Amino acid sequence: MSNRLARGSILILIGNIIFRVGGFVYRFLMGQLLGPSSYGILSYTLQFQGILQVLSAGGLPPAIAKYVAEYTAIDERALARQTIYTSLKIMLFLGILFGFLMVFFIAPYLAALNPKMPGLLYPLQAVGFIVPFSVIVGAFRGAFQGVIKMEYILATRATEQISMIIFATLLVLLGYSAFGAVMGSVIGFAASAILSIIIFQKYMWKYVPKPEVEYKFSIYEELKLAKKMIFFAVPVTITALAEMLIFAISTFVIAKLLGDTFTGYFGAADPISRFPLIISTSLATTILPAVSAAFSTKKSKFA
């Protein structure tokens, strides 16, 4: 376990550094191609993209990682598999719901609320198309994290980021401005979702195999499992939203008072402040499933 923990932490740390640099490359390209005004619209939109993704995921990816690790450690194969399926159902429902609300209600309201940012509506509406794909990616990454297969997470993140940079750049060059930049993210998440499904189907069942006797979960048992997952996920969601709002509030205030150009300048500088978080995030990603597995094994011995 210690070797897997160290290897997973190192992989995620290296990946986080590479992807953070990739994020800077994306922002640099968008800043150069869009200019301060359109980049300000993109920066504002990205804040709501993050918030919507947190709400749609419902805090379930860490819950998946925790319970998949626990159930796998004590050889509860049916529960480990059902955890993934049940969470995916919840997240797909939330993703479609919040995507619909974003396109038809939230985006028009926010666009009307910010008259100093013309052209905001379509990029915000495009965010609504991201969340159905992002929840699929989040669910499978939680499963990969649960069995400490961080290379699978890195593969999906690489696919997402490379696709996003390529297609966002292409669409902006074709004249679609901030809307094109957001649509690049849509394509990136869609590509990552497809790869996640392929990896899950091809490799994941080696680590979460079928039980010797197939067990059919009743609706009551699945609801009971869903309740357990949600109870763990709610505090995670609240914490994640609080963290995002702390970072996003400055962007919202600047956008409201000063408009898109100043928001663009601020959006170019703000991500640098988050660079030191790479180390703590990398360790937390690997420690969660390892601790969960160790705790469940110890608990089962004394049961």
PDB file of C-alpha atoms in Angstrom:
ATOM      1  CA  MET A   1       0.000   0.000   0.000  1.00  0.00           C
ATOM      2  CA  SER A   2       2.825   2.423   0.878  1.00  0.00           C
ATOM      3  CA  ASN A   3       4.429   1.882  -2.553  1.00  0.00           C
ATOM      4  CA  ARG A   4       1.110   2.493  -4.304  1.00  0.00           C
ATOM      5  CA  LEU A   5       0.521   5.585  -2.179  1.00  0.00           C
ATOM      6  CA  ALA A   6       3.968   7.023  -2.968  1.00  0.00           C
ATOM      7  CA  ARG A   7       3.704   6.159  -6.665  1.00  0.00           C
ATOM      8  CA  GLY A   8       0.205   7.629  -6.903  1.00  0.00           C
ATOM      9  CA  SER A   9       1.218  10.827  -5.122  1.00  0.00           C
ATOM     10  CA  ILE A  10       4.255  11.301  -7.363  1.00  0.00           C
ATOM     11  CA  LEU A  11       2.215  10.666 -10.522  1.00  0.00           C
ATOM     12  CA  ILE A  12      -0.509  13.097  -9.488  1.00  0.00           C
ATOM     13  CA  LEU A  13       2.049  15.711  -8.396  1.00  0.00           C
ATOM     14  CA  ILE A  14       3.891  15.523 -11.730  1.00  0.00           C
ATOM     15  CA  GLY A  15       0.571  15.536 -13.580  1.00  0.00           C
ATOM     16  CA  ASN A  16      -0.732  18.528 -11.626  1.00  0.00           C
ATOM     17  CA  ILE A  17       2.407  20.525 -12.407  1.00  0.00           C
ATOM     18  CA  ILE A  18       2.196  19.657 -16.115  1.00  0.00           C
ATOM     19  CA  PHE A  19      -1.532  20.407 -16.293  1.00  0.00           C
ATOM     20  CA  ARG A  20      -1.152  23.650 -14.368  1.00  0.00           C
ATOM     21  CA  VAL A  21       1.462  24.709 -16.917  1.00  0.00           C
ATOM     22  CA  GLY A  22      -0.948  23.582 -19.642  1.00  0.00           C
ATOM     23  CA  GLY A  23      -3.612  25.754 -18.042  1.00  0.00           C
ATOM     24  CA  PHE A  24      -1.278  28.741 -18.250  1.00  0.00           C
ATOM     25  CA  VAL A  25      -0.613  27.920 -21.909  1.00  0.00           C
ATOM     26  CA  TYR A  26      -4.375  27.866 -22.540  1.00  0.00           C
ATOM     27  CA  ARG A  27      -4.897  31.179 -20.752  1.00  0.00           C
ATOM     28  CA  PHE A  28      -1.904  32.759 -22.504  1.00  0.00           C
ATOM     29  CA  LEU A  29      -3.175  31.698 -25.933  1.00  0.00           C
ATOM     30  CA  MET A  30      -6.709  32.881 -25.164  1.00  0.00           C
ATOM     31  CA  GLY A  31      -5.405  36.178 -23.788  1.00  0.00           C
ATOM     32  CA  GLN A  32      -3.331  36.799 -26.893  1.00  0.00           C
ATOM     33  CA  LEU A  33      -6.063  35.766 -29.327  1.00  0.00           C
ATOM     34  CA  LEU A  34      -9.075  37.322 -27.583  1.00  0.00           C
ATOM     35  CA  GLY A  35      -7.715  40.566 -26.173  1.00  0.00           C
ATOM     36  CA  PRO A  36      -8.588  42.041 -22.739  1.00  0.00           C
ATOM     37  CA  SER A  37     -12.319  42.536 -23.347  1.00  0.00           C
ATOM     38  CA  SER A  38     -13.227  39.074 -24.661  1.00  0.00           C
ATOM     39  CA  TYR A  39     -10.758  37.448 -22.284  1.00  0.00           C
ATOM     40  CA  GLY A  40     -12.581  39.193 -19.447  1.00  0.00           C
ATOM     41  CA  ILE A  41     -15.809  37.532 -20.586  1.00  0.00           C
ATOM     42  CA  LEU A  42     -14.010  34.175 -20.683  1.00  0.00           C
ATOM     43  CA  SER A  43     -12.552  34.687 -17.190  1.00  0.00           C
ATOM     44  CA  TYR A  44     -15.993  35.513 -15.805  1.00  0.00           C
ATOM     45  CA  THR A  45     -17.511  32.497 -17.554  1.00  0.00           C
ATOM     46  CA  LEU A  46     -14.841  30.115 -16.234  1.00  0.00           C
ATOM     47  CA  GLN A  47     -15.814  30.985 -12.651  1.00  0.00           C
ATOM     48  CA  PHE A  48     -19.375  29.807 -13.270  1.00  0.00           C
ATOM     49  CA  GLN A  49     -18.104  26.778 -15.143  1.00  0.00           C
ATOM     50  CA  GLY A  50     -16.250  25.689 -12.014  1.00  0.00           C
ATOM     51  CA  ILE A  51     -19.195  26.391  -9.698  1.00  0.00           C
ATOM     52  CA  LEU A  52     -21.609  24.535 -11.958  1.00  0.00           C
ATOM     53  CA  GLN A  53     -19.287  21.537 -12.190  1.00  0.00           C
ATOM     54  CA  VAL A  54     -19.059  21.356  -8.383  1.00  0.00           C
ATOM     55  CA  LEU A  55     -22.852  21.514  -8.028  1.00  0.00           C
ATOM     56  CA  SER A  56     -23.394  18.924 -10.760  1.00  0.00           C
ATOM     57  CA  ALA A  57     -20.855  16.506  -9.295  1.00  0.00           C
ATOM     58  CA  GLY A  58     -22.513  16.931  -5.894  1.00  0.00           C
ATOM     59  CA  GLY A  59     -19.278  16.069  -4.074  1.00  0.00           C
ATOM     60  CA  LEU A  60     -19.626  12.466  -5.243  1.00  0.00           C
ATOM     61  CA  PRO A  61     -16.220  11.791  -6.906  1.00  0.00           C
ATOM     62  CA  PRO A  62     -14.411  11.776  -3.505  1.00  0.00           C
ATOM     63  CA  ALA A  63     -17.265   9.673  -2.102  1.00  0.00           C
ATOM     64  CA  ILE A  64     -16.817   7.177  -4.947  1.00  0.00           C
ATOM     65  CA  ALA A  65     -13.071   7.025  -4.260  1.00  0.00           C
ATOM     66  CA  LYS A  66     -13.661   6.497  -0.523  1.00  0.00           C
ATOM     67  CA  TYR A  67     -16.265   3.744  -0.743  1.00  0.00           C
ATOM     68  CA  VAL A  68     -14.753   1.928  -3.724  1.00  0.00           C
ATOM     69  CA  ALA A  69     -11.479   1.757  -1.765  1.00  0.00           C
ATOM     70  CA  GLU A  70     -13.276   0.569   1.381  1.00  0.00           C
ATOM     71  CA  TYR A  71     -15.433  -2.075  -0.274  1.00  0.00           C
ATOM     72  CA  THR A  72     -12.584  -3.356  -2.443  1.00  0.00           C
ATOM     73  CA  ALA A  73     -10.334  -3.710   0.620  1.00  0.00           C
ATOM     74  CA  ILE A  74     -12.864  -5.939   2.428  1.00  0.00           C
ATOM     75  CA  ASP A  75     -13.776  -7.831  -0.779  1.00  0.00           C
ATOM     76  CA  GLU A  76     -17.322  -6.445  -1.017  1.00  0.00           C
ATOM     77  CA  ARG A  77     -17.220  -6.514  -4.802  1.00  0.00           C
ATOM     78  CA  ALA A  78     -20.937  -6.047  -5.406  1.00  0.00           C
ATOM     79  CA  LEU A  79     -21.028  -2.920  -3.222  1.00  0.00           C
ATOM     80  CA  ALA A  80     -17.915  -1.504  -4.886  1.00  0.00           C
ATOM     81  CA  ARG A  81     -19.445  -1.883  -8.348  1.00  0.00           C
ATOM     82  CA  GLN A  82     -22.844  -0.598  -7.262  1.00  0.00           C
ATOM     83  CA  THR A  83     -21.235   2.468  -5.680  1.00  0.00           C
ATOM     84  CA  ILE A  84     -19.959   3.482  -9.108  1.00  0.00           C
ATOM     85  CA  TYR A  85     -23.269   2.827 -10.880  1.00  0.00           C
ATOM     86  CA  THR A  86     -25.436   4.563  -8.271  1.00  0.00           C
ATOM     87  CA  SER A  87     -23.182   7.629  -8.136  1.00  0.00           C
ATOM     88  CA  LEU A  88     -23.119   7.866 -11.926  1.00  0.00           C
ATOM     89  CA  LYS A  89     -26.938   7.895 -12.015  1.00  0.00           C
ATOM     90  CA  ILE A  90     -27.102  10.714  -9.458  1.00  0.00           C
ATOM     91  CA  MET A  91     -24.413  12.749 -11.197  1.00  0.00           C
ATOM     92  CA  LEU A  92     -25.951  12.343 -14.654  1.00  0.00           C
ATOM     93  CA  PHE A  93     -29.282  13.577 -13.308  1.00  0.00           C
ATOM     94  CA  LEU A  94     -27.612  16.588 -11.660  1.00  0.00           C
ATOM     95  CA  GLY A  95     -25.493  17.299 -14.747  1.00  0.00           C
ATOM     96  CA  ILE A  96     -28.474  17.348 -17.101  1.00  0.00           C
ATOM     97  CA  LEU A  97     -30.540  19.390 -14.618  1.00  0.00           C
ATOM     98  CA  PHE A  98     -27.909  22.072 -14.022  1.00  0.00           C
ATOM     99  CA  GLY A  99     -26.993  22.138 -17.718  1.00  0.00           C
ATOM    100  CA  PHE A 100     -30.640  22.822 -18.603  1.00  0.00           C
ATOM    101  CA  LEU A 101     -30.932  25.512 -15.926  1.00  0.00           C
ATOM    102  CA  MET A 102     -27.719  27.176 -17.099  1.00  0.00           C
ATOM    103  CA  VAL A 103     -28.735  27.356 -20.754  1.00  0.00           C
ATOM    104  CA  PHE A 104     -32.296  28.556 -20.311  1.00  0.00           C
ATOM    105  CA  PHE A 105     -32.402  30.437 -16.997  1.00  0.00           C
ATOM    106  CA  ILE A 106     -29.072  31.179 -15.259  1.00  0.00           C
ATOM    107  CA  ALA A 107     -27.124  32.409 -18.302  1.00  0.00           C
ATOM    108  CA  PRO A 108     -29.821  34.889 -19.489  1.00  0.00           C
ATOM    109  CA  TYR A 109     -30.174  36.211 -15.931  1.00  0.00           C
ATOM    110  CA  LEU A 110     -26.424  36.720 -15.479  1.00  0.00           C
ATOM    111  CA  ALA A 111     -26.075  38.348 -18.904  1.00  0.00           C
ATOM    112  CA  ALA A 112     -28.834  40.830 -18.031  1.00  0.00           C
ATOM    113  CA  LEU A 113     -27.197  41.444 -14.651  1.00  0.00           C
ATOM    114  CA  ASN A 114     -23.894  42.496 -16.267  1.00  0.00           C
ATOM    115  CA  PRO A 115     -24.671  45.150 -18.916  1.00  0.00           C
ATOM    116  CA  LYS A 116     -20.988  46.205 -18.907  1.00  0.00           C
ATOM    117  CA  MET A 117     -20.080  42.818 -20.436  1.00  0.00           C
ATOM    118  CA  PRO A 118     -21.798  42.596 -23.860  1.00  0.00           C
ATOM    119  CA  GLY A 119     -21.477  39.201 -25.502  1.00  0.00           C
ATOM    120  CA  LEU A 120     -21.657  37.307 -22.207  1.00  0.00           C
ATOM    121  CA  LEU A 121     -24.800  35.283 -22.936  1.00  0.00           C
ATOM    122  CA  TYR A 122     -23.538  32.695 -25.445  1.00  0.00           C
ATOM    123  CA  PRO A 123     -20.337  31.756 -23.533  1.00  0.00           C
ATOM    124  CA  LEU A 124     -22.402  31.256 -20.360  1.00  0.00           C
ATOM    125  CA  GLN A 125     -24.926  29.132 -22.217  1.00  0.00           C
ATOM    126  CA  ALA A 126     -22.091  27.027 -23.639  1.00  0.00           C
ATOM    127  CA  VAL A 127     -21.108  26.138 -20.065  1.00  0.00           C
ATOM    128  CA  GLY A 128     -24.414  24.279 -19.803  1.00  0.00           C
ATOM    129  CA  PHE A 129     -23.180  21.794 -22.404  1.00  0.00           C
ATOM    130  CA  ILE A 130     -20.034  21.020 -20.403  1.00  0.00           C
ATOM    131  CA  VAL A 131     -21.614  19.633 -17.233  1.00  0.00           C
ATOM    132  CA  PRO A 132     -23.202  16.414 -18.619  1.00  0.00           C
ATOM    133  CA  PHE A 133     -19.752  15.376 -19.874  1.00  0.00           C
ATOM    134  CA  SER A 134     -17.890  16.626 -16.795  1.00  0.00           C
ATOM    135  CA  VAL A 135     -20.009  14.536 -14.408  1.00  0.00           C
ATOM    136  CA  ILE A 136     -19.240  11.376 -16.391  1.00  0.00           C
ATOM    137  CA  VAL A 137     -15.546  12.191 -16.229  1.00  0.00           C
ATOM    138  CA  GLY A 138     -15.797  13.000 -12.506  1.00  0.00           C
ATOM    139  CA  ALA A 139     -17.539   9.718 -11.670  1.00  0.00           C
ATOM    140  CA  PHE A 140     -14.978   7.577 -13.461  1.00  0.00           C
ATOM    141  CA  ARG A 141     -12.045   9.553 -12.073  1.00  0.00           C
ATOM    142  CA  GLY A 142     -13.467   8.908  -8.603  1.00  0.00           C
ATOM    143  CA  ALA A 143     -13.498   5.178  -9.392  1.00  0.00           C
ATOM    144  CA  PHE A 144      -9.906   5.317 -10.698  1.00  0.00           C
ATOM    145  CA  GLN A 145      -8.866   7.197  -7.566  1.00  0.00           C
ATOM    146  CA  GLY A 146     -10.542   4.560  -5.397  1.00  0.00           C
ATOM    147  CA  VAL A 147      -8.269   1.812  -6.739  1.00  0.00           C
ATOM    148  CA  ILE A 148      -5.266   4.205  -6.811  1.00  0.00           C
ATOM    149  CA  LYS A 149      -4.807   3.989 -10.591  1.00  0.00           C
ATOM    150  CA  MET A 150      -3.689   7.578 -10.999  1.00  0.00           C
ATOM    151  CA  GLU A 151      -2.325   6.985 -14.489  1.00  0.00           C
ATOM    152  CA  TYR A 152      -5.908   6.589 -15.698  1.00  0.00           C
ATOM    153  CA  ILE A 153      -6.786   9.968 -14.195  1.00  0.00           C
ATOM    154  CA  LEU A 154      -3.755  11.534 -15.856  1.00  0.00           C
ATOM    155  CA  ALA A 155      -4.702  10.039 -19.239  1.00  0.00           C
ATOM    156  CA  THR A 156      -8.216  11.524 -19.085  1.00  0.00           C
ATOM    157  CA  ARG A 157      -6.909  14.895 -17.888  1.00  0.00           C
ATOM    158  CA  ALA A 158      -4.320  14.990 -20.685  1.00  0.00           C
ATOM    159  CA  THR A 159      -6.994  14.196 -23.279  1.00  0.00           C
ATOM    160  CA  GLU A 160      -9.256  16.888 -21.837  1.00  0.00           C
ATOM    161  CA  GLN A 161      -6.610  19.592 -21.763  1.00  0.00           C
ATOM    162  CA  ILE A 162      -4.987  18.877 -25.126  1.00  0.00           C
ATOM    163  CA  SER A 163      -8.383  18.729 -26.862  1.00  0.00           C
ATOM    164  CA  MET A 164      -9.491  21.907 -25.102  1.00  0.00           C
ATOM    165  CA  ILE A 165      -6.398  23.878 -26.128  1.00  0.00           C
ATOM    166  CA  ILE A 166      -6.488  22.685 -29.747  1.00  0.00           C
ATOM    167  CA  PHE A 167     -10.204  23.212 -30.369  1.00  0.00           C
ATOM    168  CA  ALA A 168     -10.493  26.429 -28.357  1.00  0.00           C
ATOM    169  CA  THR A 169      -7.609  27.925 -30.335  1.00  0.00           C
ATOM    170  CA  LEU A 170      -9.096  26.746 -33.623  1.00  0.00           C
ATOM    171  CA  LEU A 171     -12.579  28.102 -32.843  1.00  0.00           C
ATOM    172  CA  VAL A 172     -11.230  31.453 -31.672  1.00  0.00           C
ATOM    173  CA  LEU A 173      -9.139  31.749 -34.831  1.00  0.00           C
ATOM    174  CA  LEU A 174     -12.302  31.037 -36.824  1.00  0.00           C
ATOM    175  CA  GLY A 175     -13.895  34.080 -35.198  1.00  0.00           C
ATOM    176  CA  TYR A 176     -16.073  32.576 -32.450  1.00  0.00           C
ATOM    177  CA  SER A 177     -14.362  34.629 -29.711  1.00  0.00           C
ATOM    178  CA  ALA A 178     -15.103  33.728 -26.051  1.00  0.00           C
ATOM    179  CA  PHE A 179     -17.938  31.410 -27.120  1.00  0.00           C
ATOM    180  CA  GLY A 180     -15.444  29.396 -29.168  1.00  0.00           C
ATOM    181  CA  ALA A 181     -13.057  29.223 -26.219  1.00  0.00           C
ATOM    182  CA  VAL A 182     -15.795  27.727 -24.018  1.00  0.00           C
ATOM    183  CA  MET A 183     -16.861  25.330 -26.765  1.00  0.00           C
ATOM    184  CA  GLY A 184     -13.265  24.114 -26.801  1.00  0.00           C
ATOM    185  CA  SER A 185     -13.811  23.077 -23.182  1.00  0.00           C
ATOM    186  CA  VAL A 186     -17.023  21.292 -24.177  1.00  0.00           C
ATOM    187  CA  ILE A 187     -15.103  19.260 -26.766  1.00  0.00           C
ATOM    188  CA  GLY A 188     -12.296  18.619 -24.264  1.00  0.00           C
ATOM    189  CA  PHE A 189     -14.665  17.187 -21.649  1.00  0.00           C
ATOM    190  CA  ALA A 190     -16.504  15.147 -24.290  1.00  0.00           C
ATOM    191  CA  ALA A 191     -13.224  13.580 -25.447  1.00  0.00           C
ATOM    192  CA  SER A 192     -12.227  12.899 -21.840  1.00  0.00           C
ATOM    193  CA  ALA A 193     -15.626  11.297 -21.118  1.00  0.00           C
ATOM    194  CA  ILE A 194     -15.236   8.951 -24.099  1.00  0.00           C
ATOM    195  CA  LEU A 195     -11.736   7.929 -22.987  1.00  0.00           C
ATOM    196  CA  SER A 196     -12.940   7.434 -19.386  1.00  0.00           C
ATOM    197  CA  ILE A 197     -15.643   5.019 -20.562  1.00  0.00           C
ATOM    198  CA  ILE A 198     -13.140   3.097 -22.701  1.00  0.00           C
ATOM    199  CA  ILE A 199     -10.629   2.787 -19.838  1.00  0.00           C
ATOM    200  CA  PHE A 200     -13.368   1.823 -17.392  1.00  0.00           C
ATOM    201  CA  GLN A 201     -14.733  -0.922 -19.630  1.00  0.00           C
ATOM    202  CA  LYS A 202     -11.351  -2.280 -20.664  1.00  0.00           C
ATOM    203  CA  TYR A 203      -9.243  -2.110 -17.495  1.00  0.00           C
ATOM    204  CA  MET A 204     -11.260  -1.223 -14.405  1.00  0.00           C
ATOM    205  CA  TRP A 205     -12.808  -4.618 -13.739  1.00  0.00           C
ATOM    206  CA  LYS A 206      -9.384  -6.079 -13.029  1.00  0.00           C
ATOM    207  CA  TYR A 207      -9.415  -3.985  -9.851  1.00  0.00           C
ATOM    208  CA  VAL A 208     -13.152  -4.139  -9.060  1.00  0.00           C
ATOM    209  CA  PRO A 209     -14.027  -7.626 -10.381  1.00  0.00           C
ATOM    210  CA  LYS A 210     -17.475  -9.140 -10.538  1.00  0.00           C
ATOM    211  CA  PRO A 211     -18.517 -10.989  -7.371  1.00  0.00           C
ATOM    212  CA  GLU A 212     -18.568 -14.759  -7.579  1.00  0.00           C
ATOM    213  CA  VAL A 213     -22.329 -14.679  -7.100  1.00  0.00           C
ATOM    214  CA  GLU A 214     -24.002 -11.771  -8.919  1.00  0.00           C
ATOM    215  CA  TYR A 215     -26.147  -9.758  -6.523  1.00  0.00           C
ATOM    216  CA  LYS A 216     -29.196  -7.806  -7.660  1.00  0.00           C
ATOM    217  CA  PHE A 217     -29.686  -4.634  -5.638  1.00  0.00           C
ATOM    218  CA  SER A 218     -33.266  -3.703  -4.799  1.00  0.00           C
ATOM    219  CA  ILE A 219     -34.498  -0.127  -5.160  1.00  0.00           C
ATOM    220  CA  TYR A 220     -34.486   0.221  -1.366  1.00  0.00           C
ATOM    221  CA  GLU A 221     -30.874  -0.987  -1.099  1.00  0.00           C
ATOM    222  CA  GLU A 222     -29.766   1.342  -3.871  1.00  0.00           C
ATOM    223  CA  LEU A 223     -31.525   4.292  -2.211  1.00  0.00           C
ATOM    224  CA  LYS A 224     -29.845   3.381   1.066  1.00  0.00           C
ATOM    225  CA  LEU A 225     -26.459   3.356  -0.665  1.00  0.00           C
ATOM    226  CA  ALA A 226     -27.268   6.671  -2.395  1.00  0.00           C
ATOM    227  CA  LYS A 227     -28.161   8.214   0.972  1.00  0.00           C
ATOM    228  CA  LYS A 228     -24.829   7.074   2.407  1.00  0.00           C
ATOM    229  CA  MET A 229     -22.958   8.577  -0.537  1.00  0.00           C
ATOM    230  CA  ILE A 230     -24.868  11.872  -0.351  1.00  0.00           C
ATOM    231  CA  PHE A 231     -24.261  12.245   3.395  1.00  0.00           C
ATOM    232  CA  PHE A 232     -20.525  12.047   2.718  1.00  0.00           C
ATOM    233  CA  ALA A 233     -20.735  14.262  -0.387  1.00  0.00           C
ATOM    234  CA  VAL A 234     -22.715  17.222   0.994  1.00  0.00           C
ATOM    235  CA  PRO A 235     -19.920  18.589   3.257  1.00  0.00           C
ATOM    236  CA  VAL A 236     -17.462  18.082   0.388  1.00  0.00           C
ATOM    237  CA  THR A 237     -19.696  20.143  -1.916  1.00  0.00           C
ATOM    238  CA  ILE A 238     -20.138  22.931   0.633  1.00  0.00           C
ATOM    239  CA  THR A 239     -16.386  23.117   1.228  1.00  0.00           C
ATOM    240  CA  ALA A 240     -15.596  23.096  -2.508  1.00  0.00           C
ATOM    241  CA  LEU A 241     -18.157  25.814  -3.206  1.00  0.00           C
ATOM    242  CA  ALA A 242     -16.840  27.950  -0.364  1.00  0.00           C
ATOM    243  CA  GLU A 243     -13.302  27.641  -1.736  1.00  0.00           C
ATOM    244  CA  MET A 244     -14.417  28.505  -5.260  1.00  0.00           C
ATOM    245  CA  LEU A 245     -16.445  31.497  -4.123  1.00  0.00           C
ATOM    246  CA  ILE A 246     -13.471  32.842  -2.165  1.00  0.00           C
ATOM    247  CA  PHE A 247     -11.451  32.870  -5.376  1.00  0.00           C
ATOM    248  CA  ALA A 248     -14.345  33.935  -7.634  1.00  0.00           C
ATOM    249  CA  ILE A 249     -15.793  36.824  -5.629  1.00  0.00           C
ATOM    250  CA  SER A 250     -13.071  39.209  -6.808  1.00  0.00           C
ATOM    251  CA  THR A 251     -13.850  38.416 -10.444  1.00  0.00           C
ATOM    252  CA  PHE A 252     -17.574  38.985  -9.876  1.00  0.00           C
ATOM    253  CA  VAL A 253     -17.026  42.348  -8.192  1.00  0.00           C
ATOM    254  CA  ILE A 254     -14.585  43.576 -10.851  1.00  0.00           C
ATOM    255  CA  ALA A 255     -16.908  42.431 -13.641  1.00  0.00           C
ATOM    256  CA  LYS A 256     -19.879  44.208 -12.096  1.00  0.00           C
ATOM    257  CA  LEU A 257     -18.100  47.493 -11.323  1.00  0.00           C
ATOM    258  CA  LEU A 258     -15.419  47.797 -14.012  1.00  0.00           C
ATOM    259  CA  GLY A 259     -16.536  45.679 -16.955  1.00  0.00           C
ATOM    260  CA  ASP A 260     -14.925  43.086 -19.205  1.00  0.00           C
ATOM    261  CA  THR A 261     -11.567  44.732 -19.945  1.00  0.00           C
ATOM    262  CA  PHE A 262     -10.434  45.019 -16.316  1.00  0.00           C
ATOM    263  CA  THR A 263     -11.830  41.536 -15.648  1.00  0.00           C
ATOM    264  CA  GLY A 264      -9.567  40.292 -18.434  1.00  0.00           C
ATOM    265  CA  TYR A 265      -6.457  41.805 -16.859  1.00  0.00           C
ATOM    266  CA  PHE A 266      -7.381  40.396 -13.451  1.00  0.00           C
ATOM    267  CA  GLY A 267      -8.166  36.974 -14.940  1.00  0.00           C
ATOM    268  CA  ALA A 268      -4.707  36.806 -16.480  1.00  0.00           C
ATOM    269  CA  ALA A 269      -2.965  37.372 -13.115  1.00  0.00           C
ATOM    270  CA  ASP A 270      -5.247  35.533 -10.661  1.00  0.00           C
ATOM    271  CA  PRO A 271      -4.351  31.846 -11.445  1.00  0.00           C
ATOM    272  CA  ILE A 272      -0.712  32.389 -10.426  1.00  0.00           C
ATOM    273  CA  SER A 273      -1.811  32.752  -6.784  1.00  0.00           C
ATOM    274  CA  ARG A 274      -3.115  29.167  -6.765  1.00  0.00           C
ATOM    275  CA  PHE A 275       0.094  27.516  -7.941  1.00  0.00           C
ATOM    276  CA  PRO A 276       1.291  26.489  -4.415  1.00  0.00           C
ATOM    277  CA  LEU A 277      -1.881  24.396  -3.941  1.00  0.00           C
ATOM    278  CA  ILE A 278      -0.491  21.740  -6.300  1.00  0.00           C
ATOM    279  CA  ILE A 279       1.381  19.789  -3.593  1.00  0.00           C
ATOM    280  CA  SER A 280      -1.464  19.583  -1.061  1.00  0.00           C
ATOM    281  CA  THR A 281      -3.993  18.652  -3.761  1.00  0.00           C
ATOM    282  CA  SER A 282      -1.747  15.870  -5.077  1.00  0.00           C
ATOM    283  CA  LEU A 283      -1.275  14.320  -1.641  1.00  0.00           C
ATOM    284  CA  ALA A 284      -4.971  14.550  -0.769  1.00  0.00           C
ATOM    285  CA  THR A 285      -5.974  12.797  -4.006  1.00  0.00           C
ATOM    286  CA  THR A 286      -3.929   9.707  -3.119  1.00  0.00           C
ATOM    287  CA  ILE A 287      -4.292   9.687   0.657  1.00  0.00           C
ATOM    288  CA  LEU A 288      -8.115   9.510   0.645  1.00  0.00           C
ATOM    289  CA  PRO A 289      -8.481   6.005  -0.906  1.00  0.00           C
ATOM    290  CA  ALA A 290      -5.457   4.676   0.994  1.00  0.00           C
ATOM    291  CA  VAL A 291      -6.806   5.806   4.365  1.00  0.00           C
ATOM    292  CA  SER A 292     -10.306   4.549   3.528  1.00  0.00           C
ATOM    293  CA  ALA A 293      -8.990   1.108   2.588  1.00  0.00           C
ATOM    294  CA  ALA A 294      -6.824   0.889   5.706  1.00  0.00           C
ATOM    295  CA  PHE A 295      -9.671   2.006   7.955  1.00  0.00           C
ATOM    296  CA  SER A 296     -12.189  -0.449   6.506  1.00  0.00           C
ATOM    297  CA  THR A 297      -9.702  -3.346   6.750  1.00  0.00           C
ATOM    298  CA  LYS A 298      -8.968  -2.558  10.375  1.00  0.00           C
ATOM    299  CA  LYS A 299     -12.658  -2.171  11.152  1.00  0.00           C
ATOM    300  CA  SER A 300     -13.507  -5.522   9.566  1.00  0.00           C
ATOM    301  CA  LYS A 301     -10.886  -7.294  11.691  1.00  0.00           C
ATOM    302  CA  PHE A 302     -12.501  -6.119  14.889  1.00  0.00           C
ATOM    303  CA  ALA A 303     -16.115  -6.552  13.758  1.00  0.00           C
TER     304      ALA A 303
END
